[in-house]
C-alpha positions as YAML, in Angstrom:
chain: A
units: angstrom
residues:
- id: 1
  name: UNK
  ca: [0.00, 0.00, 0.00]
- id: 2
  name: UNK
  ca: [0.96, 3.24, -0.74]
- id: 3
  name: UNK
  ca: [-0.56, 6.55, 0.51]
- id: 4
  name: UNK
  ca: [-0.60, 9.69, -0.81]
- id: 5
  name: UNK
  ca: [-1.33, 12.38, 1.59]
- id: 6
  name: UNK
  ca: [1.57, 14.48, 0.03]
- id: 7
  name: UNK
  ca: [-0.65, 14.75, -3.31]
- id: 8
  name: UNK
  ca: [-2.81, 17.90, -3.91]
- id: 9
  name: UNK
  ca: [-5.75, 17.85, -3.31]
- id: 10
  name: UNK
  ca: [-7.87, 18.46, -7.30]
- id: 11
  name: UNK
  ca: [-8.32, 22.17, -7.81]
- id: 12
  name: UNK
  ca: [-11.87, 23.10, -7.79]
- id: 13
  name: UNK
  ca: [-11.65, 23.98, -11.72]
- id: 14
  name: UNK
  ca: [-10.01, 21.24, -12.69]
- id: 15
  name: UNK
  ca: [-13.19, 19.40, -11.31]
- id: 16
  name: UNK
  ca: [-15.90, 21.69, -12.77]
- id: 17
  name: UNK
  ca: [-14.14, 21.28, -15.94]
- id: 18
  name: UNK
  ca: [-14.48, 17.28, -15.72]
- id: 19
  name: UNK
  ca: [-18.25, 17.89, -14.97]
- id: 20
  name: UNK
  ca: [-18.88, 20.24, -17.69]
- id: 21
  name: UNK
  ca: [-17.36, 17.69, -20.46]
- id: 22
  name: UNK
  ca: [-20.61, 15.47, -18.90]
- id: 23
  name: UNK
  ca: [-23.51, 17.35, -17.38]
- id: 24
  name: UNK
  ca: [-22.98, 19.95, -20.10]
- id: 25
  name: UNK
  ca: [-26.48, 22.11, -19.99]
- id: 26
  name: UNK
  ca: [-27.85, 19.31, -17.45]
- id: 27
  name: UNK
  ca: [-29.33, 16.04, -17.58]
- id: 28
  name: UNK
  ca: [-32.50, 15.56, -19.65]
- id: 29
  name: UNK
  ca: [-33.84, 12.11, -18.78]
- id: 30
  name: UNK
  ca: [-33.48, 13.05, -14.71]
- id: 31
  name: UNK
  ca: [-35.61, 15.94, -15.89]
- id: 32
  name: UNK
  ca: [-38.06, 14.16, -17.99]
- id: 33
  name: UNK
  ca: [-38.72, 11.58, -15.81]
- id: 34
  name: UNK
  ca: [-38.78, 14.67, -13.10]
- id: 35
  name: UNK
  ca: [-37.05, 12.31, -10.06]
- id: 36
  name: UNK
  ca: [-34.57, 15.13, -9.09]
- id: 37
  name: UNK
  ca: [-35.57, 16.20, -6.11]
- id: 38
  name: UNK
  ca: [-35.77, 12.31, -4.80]
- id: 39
  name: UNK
  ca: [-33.01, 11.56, -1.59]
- id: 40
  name: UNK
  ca: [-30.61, 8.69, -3.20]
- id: 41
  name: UNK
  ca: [-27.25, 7.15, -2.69]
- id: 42
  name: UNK
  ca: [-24.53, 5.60, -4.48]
- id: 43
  name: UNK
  ca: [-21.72, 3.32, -3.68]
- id: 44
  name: UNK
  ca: [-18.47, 2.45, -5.92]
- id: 45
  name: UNK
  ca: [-16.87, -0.73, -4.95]
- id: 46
  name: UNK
  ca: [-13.78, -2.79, -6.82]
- id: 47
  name: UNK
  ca: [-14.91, -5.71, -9.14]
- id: 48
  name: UNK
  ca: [-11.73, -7.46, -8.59]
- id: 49
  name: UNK
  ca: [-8.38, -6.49, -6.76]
- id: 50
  name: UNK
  ca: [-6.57, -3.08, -7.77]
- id: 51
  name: UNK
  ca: [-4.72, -0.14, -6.48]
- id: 52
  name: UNK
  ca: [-7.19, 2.79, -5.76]
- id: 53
  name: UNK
  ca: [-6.62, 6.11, -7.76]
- id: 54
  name: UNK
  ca: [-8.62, 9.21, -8.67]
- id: 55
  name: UNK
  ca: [-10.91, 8.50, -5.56]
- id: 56
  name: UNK
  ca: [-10.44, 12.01, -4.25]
- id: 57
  name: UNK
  ca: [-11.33, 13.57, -7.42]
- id: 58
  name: UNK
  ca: [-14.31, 11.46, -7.60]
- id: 59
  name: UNK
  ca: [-15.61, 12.44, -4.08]
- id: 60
  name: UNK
  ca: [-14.74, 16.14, -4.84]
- id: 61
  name: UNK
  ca: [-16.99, 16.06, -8.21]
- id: 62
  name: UNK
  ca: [-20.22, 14.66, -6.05]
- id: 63
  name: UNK
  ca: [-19.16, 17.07, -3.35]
- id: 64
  name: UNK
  ca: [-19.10, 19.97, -5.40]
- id: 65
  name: UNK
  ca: [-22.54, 18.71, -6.96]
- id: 66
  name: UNK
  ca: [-24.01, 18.97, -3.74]
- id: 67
  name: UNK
  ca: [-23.72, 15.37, -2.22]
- id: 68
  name: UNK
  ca: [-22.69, 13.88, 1.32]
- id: 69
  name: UNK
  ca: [-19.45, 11.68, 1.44]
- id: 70
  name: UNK
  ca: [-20.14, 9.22, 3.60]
- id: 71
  name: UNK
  ca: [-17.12, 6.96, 2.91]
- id: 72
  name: UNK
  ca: [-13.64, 7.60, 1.34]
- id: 73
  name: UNK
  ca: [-11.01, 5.23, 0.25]
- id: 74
  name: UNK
  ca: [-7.53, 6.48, -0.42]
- id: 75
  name: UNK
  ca: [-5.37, 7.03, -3.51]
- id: 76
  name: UNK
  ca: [-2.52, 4.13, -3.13]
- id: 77
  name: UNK
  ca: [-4.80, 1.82, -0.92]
- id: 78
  name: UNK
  ca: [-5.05, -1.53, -2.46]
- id: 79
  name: UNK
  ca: [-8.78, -2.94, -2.91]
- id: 80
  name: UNK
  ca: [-10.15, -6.41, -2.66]
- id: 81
  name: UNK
  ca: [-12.93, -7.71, -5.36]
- id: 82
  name: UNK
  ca: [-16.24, -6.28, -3.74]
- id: 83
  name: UNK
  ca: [-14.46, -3.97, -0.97]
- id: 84
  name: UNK
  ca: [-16.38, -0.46, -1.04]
- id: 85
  name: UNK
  ca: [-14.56, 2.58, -2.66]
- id: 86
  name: UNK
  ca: [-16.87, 5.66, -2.22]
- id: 87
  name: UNK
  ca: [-20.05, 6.20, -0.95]
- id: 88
  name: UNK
  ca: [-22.38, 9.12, -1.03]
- id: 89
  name: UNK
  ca: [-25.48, 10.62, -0.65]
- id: 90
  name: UNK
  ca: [-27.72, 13.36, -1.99]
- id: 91
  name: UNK
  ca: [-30.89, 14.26, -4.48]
- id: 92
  name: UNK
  ca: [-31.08, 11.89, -7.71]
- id: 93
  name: UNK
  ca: [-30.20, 15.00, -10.00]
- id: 94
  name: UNK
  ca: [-26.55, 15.08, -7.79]
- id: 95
  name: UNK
  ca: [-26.02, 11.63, -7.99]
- id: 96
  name: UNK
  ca: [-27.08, 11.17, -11.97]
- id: 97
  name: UNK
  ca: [-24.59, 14.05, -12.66]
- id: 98
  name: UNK
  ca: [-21.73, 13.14, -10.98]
- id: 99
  name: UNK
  ca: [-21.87, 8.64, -11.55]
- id: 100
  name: UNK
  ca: [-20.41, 8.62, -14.81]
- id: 101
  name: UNK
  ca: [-18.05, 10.89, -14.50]
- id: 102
  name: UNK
  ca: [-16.99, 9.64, -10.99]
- id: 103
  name: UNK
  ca: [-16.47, 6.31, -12.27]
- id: 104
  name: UNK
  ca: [-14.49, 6.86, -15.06]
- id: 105
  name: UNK
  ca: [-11.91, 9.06, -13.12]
- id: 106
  name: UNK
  ca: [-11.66, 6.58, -10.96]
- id: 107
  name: UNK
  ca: [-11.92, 3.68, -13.23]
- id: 108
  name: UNK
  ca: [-8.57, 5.09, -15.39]
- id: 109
  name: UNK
  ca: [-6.82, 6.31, -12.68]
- id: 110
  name: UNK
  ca: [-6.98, 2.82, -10.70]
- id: 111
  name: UNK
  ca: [-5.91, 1.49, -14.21]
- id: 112
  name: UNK
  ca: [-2.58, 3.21, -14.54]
- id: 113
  name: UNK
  ca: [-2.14, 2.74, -10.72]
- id: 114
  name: UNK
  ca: [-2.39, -1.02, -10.80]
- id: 115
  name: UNK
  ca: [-0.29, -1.60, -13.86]
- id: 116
  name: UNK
  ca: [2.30, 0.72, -12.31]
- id: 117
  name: UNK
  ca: [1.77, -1.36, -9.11]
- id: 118
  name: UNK
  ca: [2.51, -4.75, -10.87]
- id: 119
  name: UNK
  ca: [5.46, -3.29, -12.58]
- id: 120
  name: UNK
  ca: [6.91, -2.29, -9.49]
- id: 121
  name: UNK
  ca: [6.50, -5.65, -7.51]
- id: 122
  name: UNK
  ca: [7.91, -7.27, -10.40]
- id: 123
  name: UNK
  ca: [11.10, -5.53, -10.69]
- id: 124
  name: UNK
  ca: [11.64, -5.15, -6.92]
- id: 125
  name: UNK
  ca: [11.03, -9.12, -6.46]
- id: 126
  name: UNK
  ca: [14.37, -9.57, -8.50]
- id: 127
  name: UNK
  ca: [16.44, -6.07, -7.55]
- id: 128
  name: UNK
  ca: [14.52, -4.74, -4.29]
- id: 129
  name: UNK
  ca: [16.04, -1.24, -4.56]
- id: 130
  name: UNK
  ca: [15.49, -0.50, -8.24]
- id: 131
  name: UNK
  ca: [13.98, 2.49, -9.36]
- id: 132
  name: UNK
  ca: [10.62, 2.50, -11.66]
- id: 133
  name: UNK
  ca: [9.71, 5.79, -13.28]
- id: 134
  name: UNK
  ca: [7.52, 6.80, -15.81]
- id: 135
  name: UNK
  ca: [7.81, 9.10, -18.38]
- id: 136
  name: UNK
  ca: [5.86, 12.45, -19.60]
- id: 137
  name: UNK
  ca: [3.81, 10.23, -22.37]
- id: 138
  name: UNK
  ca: [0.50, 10.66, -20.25]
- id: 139
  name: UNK
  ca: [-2.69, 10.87, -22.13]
- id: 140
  name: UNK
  ca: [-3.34, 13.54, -23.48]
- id: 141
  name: UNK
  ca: [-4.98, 16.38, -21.05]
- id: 142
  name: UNK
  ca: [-4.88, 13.76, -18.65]
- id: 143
  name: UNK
  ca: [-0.94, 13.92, -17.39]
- id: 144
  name: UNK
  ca: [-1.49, 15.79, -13.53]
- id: 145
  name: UNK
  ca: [-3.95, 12.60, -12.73]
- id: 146
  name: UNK
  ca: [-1.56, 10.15, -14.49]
- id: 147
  name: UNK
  ca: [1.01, 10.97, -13.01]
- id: 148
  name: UNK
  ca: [-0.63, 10.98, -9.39]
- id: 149
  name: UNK
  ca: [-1.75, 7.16, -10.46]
- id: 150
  name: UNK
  ca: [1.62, 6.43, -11.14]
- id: 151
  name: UNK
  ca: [2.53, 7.39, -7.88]
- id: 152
  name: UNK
  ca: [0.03, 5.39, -6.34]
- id: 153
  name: UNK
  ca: [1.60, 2.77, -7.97]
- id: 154
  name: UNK
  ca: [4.49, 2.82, -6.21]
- id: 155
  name: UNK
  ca: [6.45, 4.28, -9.49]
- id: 156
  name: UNK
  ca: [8.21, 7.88, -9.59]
- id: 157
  name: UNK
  ca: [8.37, 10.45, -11.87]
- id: 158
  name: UNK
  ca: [11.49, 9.97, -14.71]
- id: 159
  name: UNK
  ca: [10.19, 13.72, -16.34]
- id: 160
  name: UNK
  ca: [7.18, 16.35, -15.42]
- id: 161
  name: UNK
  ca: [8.23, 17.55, -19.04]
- id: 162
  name: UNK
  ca: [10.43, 19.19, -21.04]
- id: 163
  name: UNK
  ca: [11.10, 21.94, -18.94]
- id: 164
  name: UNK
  ca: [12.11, 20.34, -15.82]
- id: 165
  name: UNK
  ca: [15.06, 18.00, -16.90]
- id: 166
  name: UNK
  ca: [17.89, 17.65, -19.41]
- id: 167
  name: UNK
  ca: [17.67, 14.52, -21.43]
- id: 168
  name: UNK
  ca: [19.56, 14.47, -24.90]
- id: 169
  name: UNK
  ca: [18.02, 12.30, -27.78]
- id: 170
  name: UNK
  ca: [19.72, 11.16, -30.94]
- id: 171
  name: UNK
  ca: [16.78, 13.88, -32.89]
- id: 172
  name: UNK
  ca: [18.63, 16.87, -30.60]
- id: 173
  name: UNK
  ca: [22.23, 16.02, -32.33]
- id: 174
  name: UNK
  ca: [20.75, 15.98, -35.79]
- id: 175
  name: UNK
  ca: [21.36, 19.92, -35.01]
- id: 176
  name: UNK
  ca: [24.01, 20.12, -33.18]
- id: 177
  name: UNK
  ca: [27.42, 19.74, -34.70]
- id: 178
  name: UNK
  ca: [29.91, 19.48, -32.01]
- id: 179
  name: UNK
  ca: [29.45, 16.47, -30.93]
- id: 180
  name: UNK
  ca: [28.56, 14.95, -27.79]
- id: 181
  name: UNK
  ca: [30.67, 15.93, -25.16]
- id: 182
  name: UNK
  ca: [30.09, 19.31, -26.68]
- id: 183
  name: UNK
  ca: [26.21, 18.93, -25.83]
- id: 184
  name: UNK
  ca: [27.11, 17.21, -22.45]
- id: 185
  name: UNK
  ca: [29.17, 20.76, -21.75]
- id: 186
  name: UNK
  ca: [26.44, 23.06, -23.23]
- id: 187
  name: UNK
  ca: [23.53, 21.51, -21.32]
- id: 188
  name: UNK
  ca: [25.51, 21.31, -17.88]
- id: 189
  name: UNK
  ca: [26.66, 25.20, -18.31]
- id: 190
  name: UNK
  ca: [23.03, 26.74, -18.85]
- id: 191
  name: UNK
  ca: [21.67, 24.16, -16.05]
- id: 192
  name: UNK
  ca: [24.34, 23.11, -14.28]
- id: 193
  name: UNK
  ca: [22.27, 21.73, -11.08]
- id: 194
  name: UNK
  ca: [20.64, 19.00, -13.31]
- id: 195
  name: UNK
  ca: [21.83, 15.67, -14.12]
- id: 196
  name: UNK
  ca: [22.67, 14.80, -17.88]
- id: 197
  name: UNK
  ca: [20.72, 12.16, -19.39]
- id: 198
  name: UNK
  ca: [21.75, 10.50, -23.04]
- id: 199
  name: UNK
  ca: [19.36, 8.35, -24.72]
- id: 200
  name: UNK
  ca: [20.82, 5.79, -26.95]
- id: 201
  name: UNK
  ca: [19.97, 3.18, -29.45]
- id: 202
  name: UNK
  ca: [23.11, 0.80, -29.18]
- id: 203
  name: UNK
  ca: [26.44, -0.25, -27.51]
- id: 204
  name: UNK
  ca: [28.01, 2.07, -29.22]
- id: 205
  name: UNK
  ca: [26.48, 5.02, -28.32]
- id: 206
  name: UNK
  ca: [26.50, 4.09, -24.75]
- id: 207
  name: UNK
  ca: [30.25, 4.53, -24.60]
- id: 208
  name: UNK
  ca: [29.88, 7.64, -26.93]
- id: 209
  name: UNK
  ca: [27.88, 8.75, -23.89]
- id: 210
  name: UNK
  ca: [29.78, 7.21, -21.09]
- id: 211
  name: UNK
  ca: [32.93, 9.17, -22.26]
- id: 212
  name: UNK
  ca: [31.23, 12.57, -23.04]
- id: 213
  name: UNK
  ca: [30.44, 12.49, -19.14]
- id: 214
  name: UNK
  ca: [27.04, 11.54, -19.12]
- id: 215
  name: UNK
  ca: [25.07, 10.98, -15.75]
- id: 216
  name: UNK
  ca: [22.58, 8.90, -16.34]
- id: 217
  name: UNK
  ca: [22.62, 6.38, -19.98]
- id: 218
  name: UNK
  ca: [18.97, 6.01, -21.05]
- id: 219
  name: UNK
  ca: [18.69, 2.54, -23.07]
- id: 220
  name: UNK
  ca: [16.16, 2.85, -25.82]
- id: 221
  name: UNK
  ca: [14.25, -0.70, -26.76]
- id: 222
  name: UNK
  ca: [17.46, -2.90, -25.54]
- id: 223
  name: UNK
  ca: [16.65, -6.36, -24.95]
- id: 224
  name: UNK
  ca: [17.42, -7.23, -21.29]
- id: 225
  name: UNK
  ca: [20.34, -9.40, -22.64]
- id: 226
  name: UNK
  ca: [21.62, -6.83, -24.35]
- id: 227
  name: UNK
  ca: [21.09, -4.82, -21.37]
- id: 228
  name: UNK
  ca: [22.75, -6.65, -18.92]
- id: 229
  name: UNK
  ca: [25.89, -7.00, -21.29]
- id: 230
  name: UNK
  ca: [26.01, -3.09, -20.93]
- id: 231
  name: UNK
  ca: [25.75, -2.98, -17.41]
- id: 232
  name: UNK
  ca: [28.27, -5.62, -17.23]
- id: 233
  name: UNK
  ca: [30.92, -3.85, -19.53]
- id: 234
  name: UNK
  ca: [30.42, -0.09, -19.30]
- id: 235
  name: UNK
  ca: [32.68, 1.75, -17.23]
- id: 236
  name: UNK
  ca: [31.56, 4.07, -14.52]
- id: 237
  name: UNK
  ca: [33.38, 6.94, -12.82]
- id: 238
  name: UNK
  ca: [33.96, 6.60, -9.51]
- id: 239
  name: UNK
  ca: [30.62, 8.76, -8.15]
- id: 240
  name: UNK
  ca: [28.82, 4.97, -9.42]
- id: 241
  name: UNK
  ca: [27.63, 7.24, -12.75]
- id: 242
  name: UNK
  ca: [26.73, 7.36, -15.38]
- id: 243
  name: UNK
  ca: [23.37, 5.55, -13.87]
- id: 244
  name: UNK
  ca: [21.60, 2.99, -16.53]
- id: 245
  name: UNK
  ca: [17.79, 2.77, -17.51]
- id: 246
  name: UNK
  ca: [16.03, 0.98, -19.93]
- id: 247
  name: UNK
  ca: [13.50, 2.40, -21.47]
- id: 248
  name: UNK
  ca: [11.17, 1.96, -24.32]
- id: 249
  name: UNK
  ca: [8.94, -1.22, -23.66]
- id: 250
  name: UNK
  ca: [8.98, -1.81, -20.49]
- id: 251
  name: UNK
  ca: [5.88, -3.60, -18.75]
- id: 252
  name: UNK
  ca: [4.88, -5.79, -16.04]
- id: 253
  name: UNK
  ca: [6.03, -8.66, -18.36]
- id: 254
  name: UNK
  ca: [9.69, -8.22, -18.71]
- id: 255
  name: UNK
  ca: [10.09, -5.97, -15.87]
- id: 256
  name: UNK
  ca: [11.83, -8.75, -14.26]
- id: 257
  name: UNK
  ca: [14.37, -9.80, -16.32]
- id: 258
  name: UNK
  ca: [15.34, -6.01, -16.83]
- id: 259
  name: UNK
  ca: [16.05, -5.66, -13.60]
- id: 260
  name: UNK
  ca: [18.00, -8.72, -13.09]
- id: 261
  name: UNK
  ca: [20.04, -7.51, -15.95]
- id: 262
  name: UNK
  ca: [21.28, -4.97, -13.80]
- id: 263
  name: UNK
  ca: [20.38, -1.23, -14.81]
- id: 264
  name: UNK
  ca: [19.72, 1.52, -12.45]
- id: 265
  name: UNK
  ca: [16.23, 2.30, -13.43]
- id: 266
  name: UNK
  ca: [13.51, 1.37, -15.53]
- id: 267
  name: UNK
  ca: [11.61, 4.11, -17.45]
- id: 268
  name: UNK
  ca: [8.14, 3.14, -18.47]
- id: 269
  name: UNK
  ca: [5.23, 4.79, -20.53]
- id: 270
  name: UNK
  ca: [3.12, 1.64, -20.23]
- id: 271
  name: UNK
  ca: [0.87, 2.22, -17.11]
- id: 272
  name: UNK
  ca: [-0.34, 5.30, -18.97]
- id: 273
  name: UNK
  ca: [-1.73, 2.80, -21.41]
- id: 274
  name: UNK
  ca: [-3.15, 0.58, -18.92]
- id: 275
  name: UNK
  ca: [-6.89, -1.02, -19.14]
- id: 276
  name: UNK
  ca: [-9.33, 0.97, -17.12]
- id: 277
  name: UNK
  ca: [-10.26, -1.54, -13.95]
- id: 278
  name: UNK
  ca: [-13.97, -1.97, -13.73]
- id: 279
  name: UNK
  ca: [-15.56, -0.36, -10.48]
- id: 280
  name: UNK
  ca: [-19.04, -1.13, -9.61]
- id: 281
  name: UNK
  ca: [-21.51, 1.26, -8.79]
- id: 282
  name: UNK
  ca: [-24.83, 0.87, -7.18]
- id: 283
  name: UNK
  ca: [-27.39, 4.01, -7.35]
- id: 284
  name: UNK
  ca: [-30.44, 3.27, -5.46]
- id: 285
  name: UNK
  ca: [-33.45, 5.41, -3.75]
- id: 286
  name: UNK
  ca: [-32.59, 6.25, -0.15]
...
């Protein structure tokens, strides 16, 4: 289980904005049938095990709405088949508005969270003090909730995006023409607080990088045997860097042997891509 009390709580936009892509100019069959004003409640519970995300933002949509939390699960808690997730209550036009929405927060969220979460226990079953990180290839307009699934995961955070980290690929030296340890200089001038990161597509470039004085070697779409031949032969300085990670294809799968082959860290878009787990929900007449 993993907690996440440190997390922000949604902004109140963010959450009116989720509503709006839903309710829109209200809901027309609550209105027909005229069964608003009628006192109701709902309950979300887990059709099968899963690590909980996205429950916050779910509460704080019915909330805002106008309902009454009566129960709460946390992000990072881990869920049995049938255990309950959220339950509220409030008028049927409050409860219509915010189920779907509610679910499906929660429903992704606990998606990304659980495949980060399997990831995780299968790399750390082989080397218990790797590092798992995803990357910034969220869905789109979906990365601050991602992100906070990932962490419920157990995974961290490899890049927020561009701005926050210095990570050379192969497409930035298609314009720069002095070379490597030129770019390795130029980044660590203008930010020289940050850690250097190379990507590279094969054994050769890894040494390019390794000598240019690279911190951390990111391994694009290596095999883990070819992998662990690089961690075996590459030379580090003696601070322990440049740091490996393999990236590019990483999943729950073959988490395991990448780890055993001995990298650093394993950077991983995959939970982002994650099936949605199914949550049950049960709207009824109070």
């Amino acid at each position: 289980m993993n907690q996440l009390p440190f997390w922000p709580l949604p902004a109140e936009s963010d959450l009116l904005r989720l509503l709006e892509d839903d309710v829109g100019f209200g809901d027309l069959t609550t209105r027909a049938l005229g069964i608003g004003h009628m006192p109701g409640r709902i309950s979300f519970s887990a059709r099968a095990p899963m690590r909980l995300c996205g429950v916050e933002e779910a509460a704080g949509m019915l909330a805002l709405l106008g309902a009454e939390i009566g129960f709460s699960a946390a992000s990072g808690m881990d869920a049995e088949g049938g255990e309950l997730i959220l339950s509220v209550t409030g008028p049927a036009s409050v409860l219509h508005a915010g189920w779907k929405m509610a679910q499906l927060v929660m429903e992704f969220a606990s998606g990304v969270a659980s495949e980060a979460a399997d990831i995780v226990a299968a790399a750390r079953a082989v080397a218990p003090n790797i590092a798992v990180m995803v990357t910034r290839k969220s869905v789109p307009f979906a990365r601050t909730l991602s992100l906070k699934a990932a962490l419920a995961g157990g995974a961290e955070i490899h890049r927020l995006g561009l701005h926050d980290s210095v990570l050379i690929f192969p497409e930035h030296m298609a314009f720069f023409e002095d070379g490597l340890a030129g770019a390795v200089m130029a980044a660590r001038r203008v930010a020289p607080e940050r850690a250097v990161m190379v990507e590279v597509t094969d054994e050769a470039g890894a040494l390019a990088a390794s000598m240019a004085g690279a911190d951390v070697i990111q391994l694009e779409k290596f095999t883990p045997e070819a992998a662990a031949a690089l961690a075996r032969t590459l030379p580090k300085r003696s601070d322990g860097r440049p740091f490996i990670g393999a990236a590019g294809g990483v999943t729950a799968k073959n988490a395991a042997a990448y780890a055993a082959a001995g990298v650093d860290t394993l950077v991983t878009s995959s939970p982002f891509m994650a099936k949605p787990r199914d949550i049950k929900v049960v709207l009824e007449k109070a």
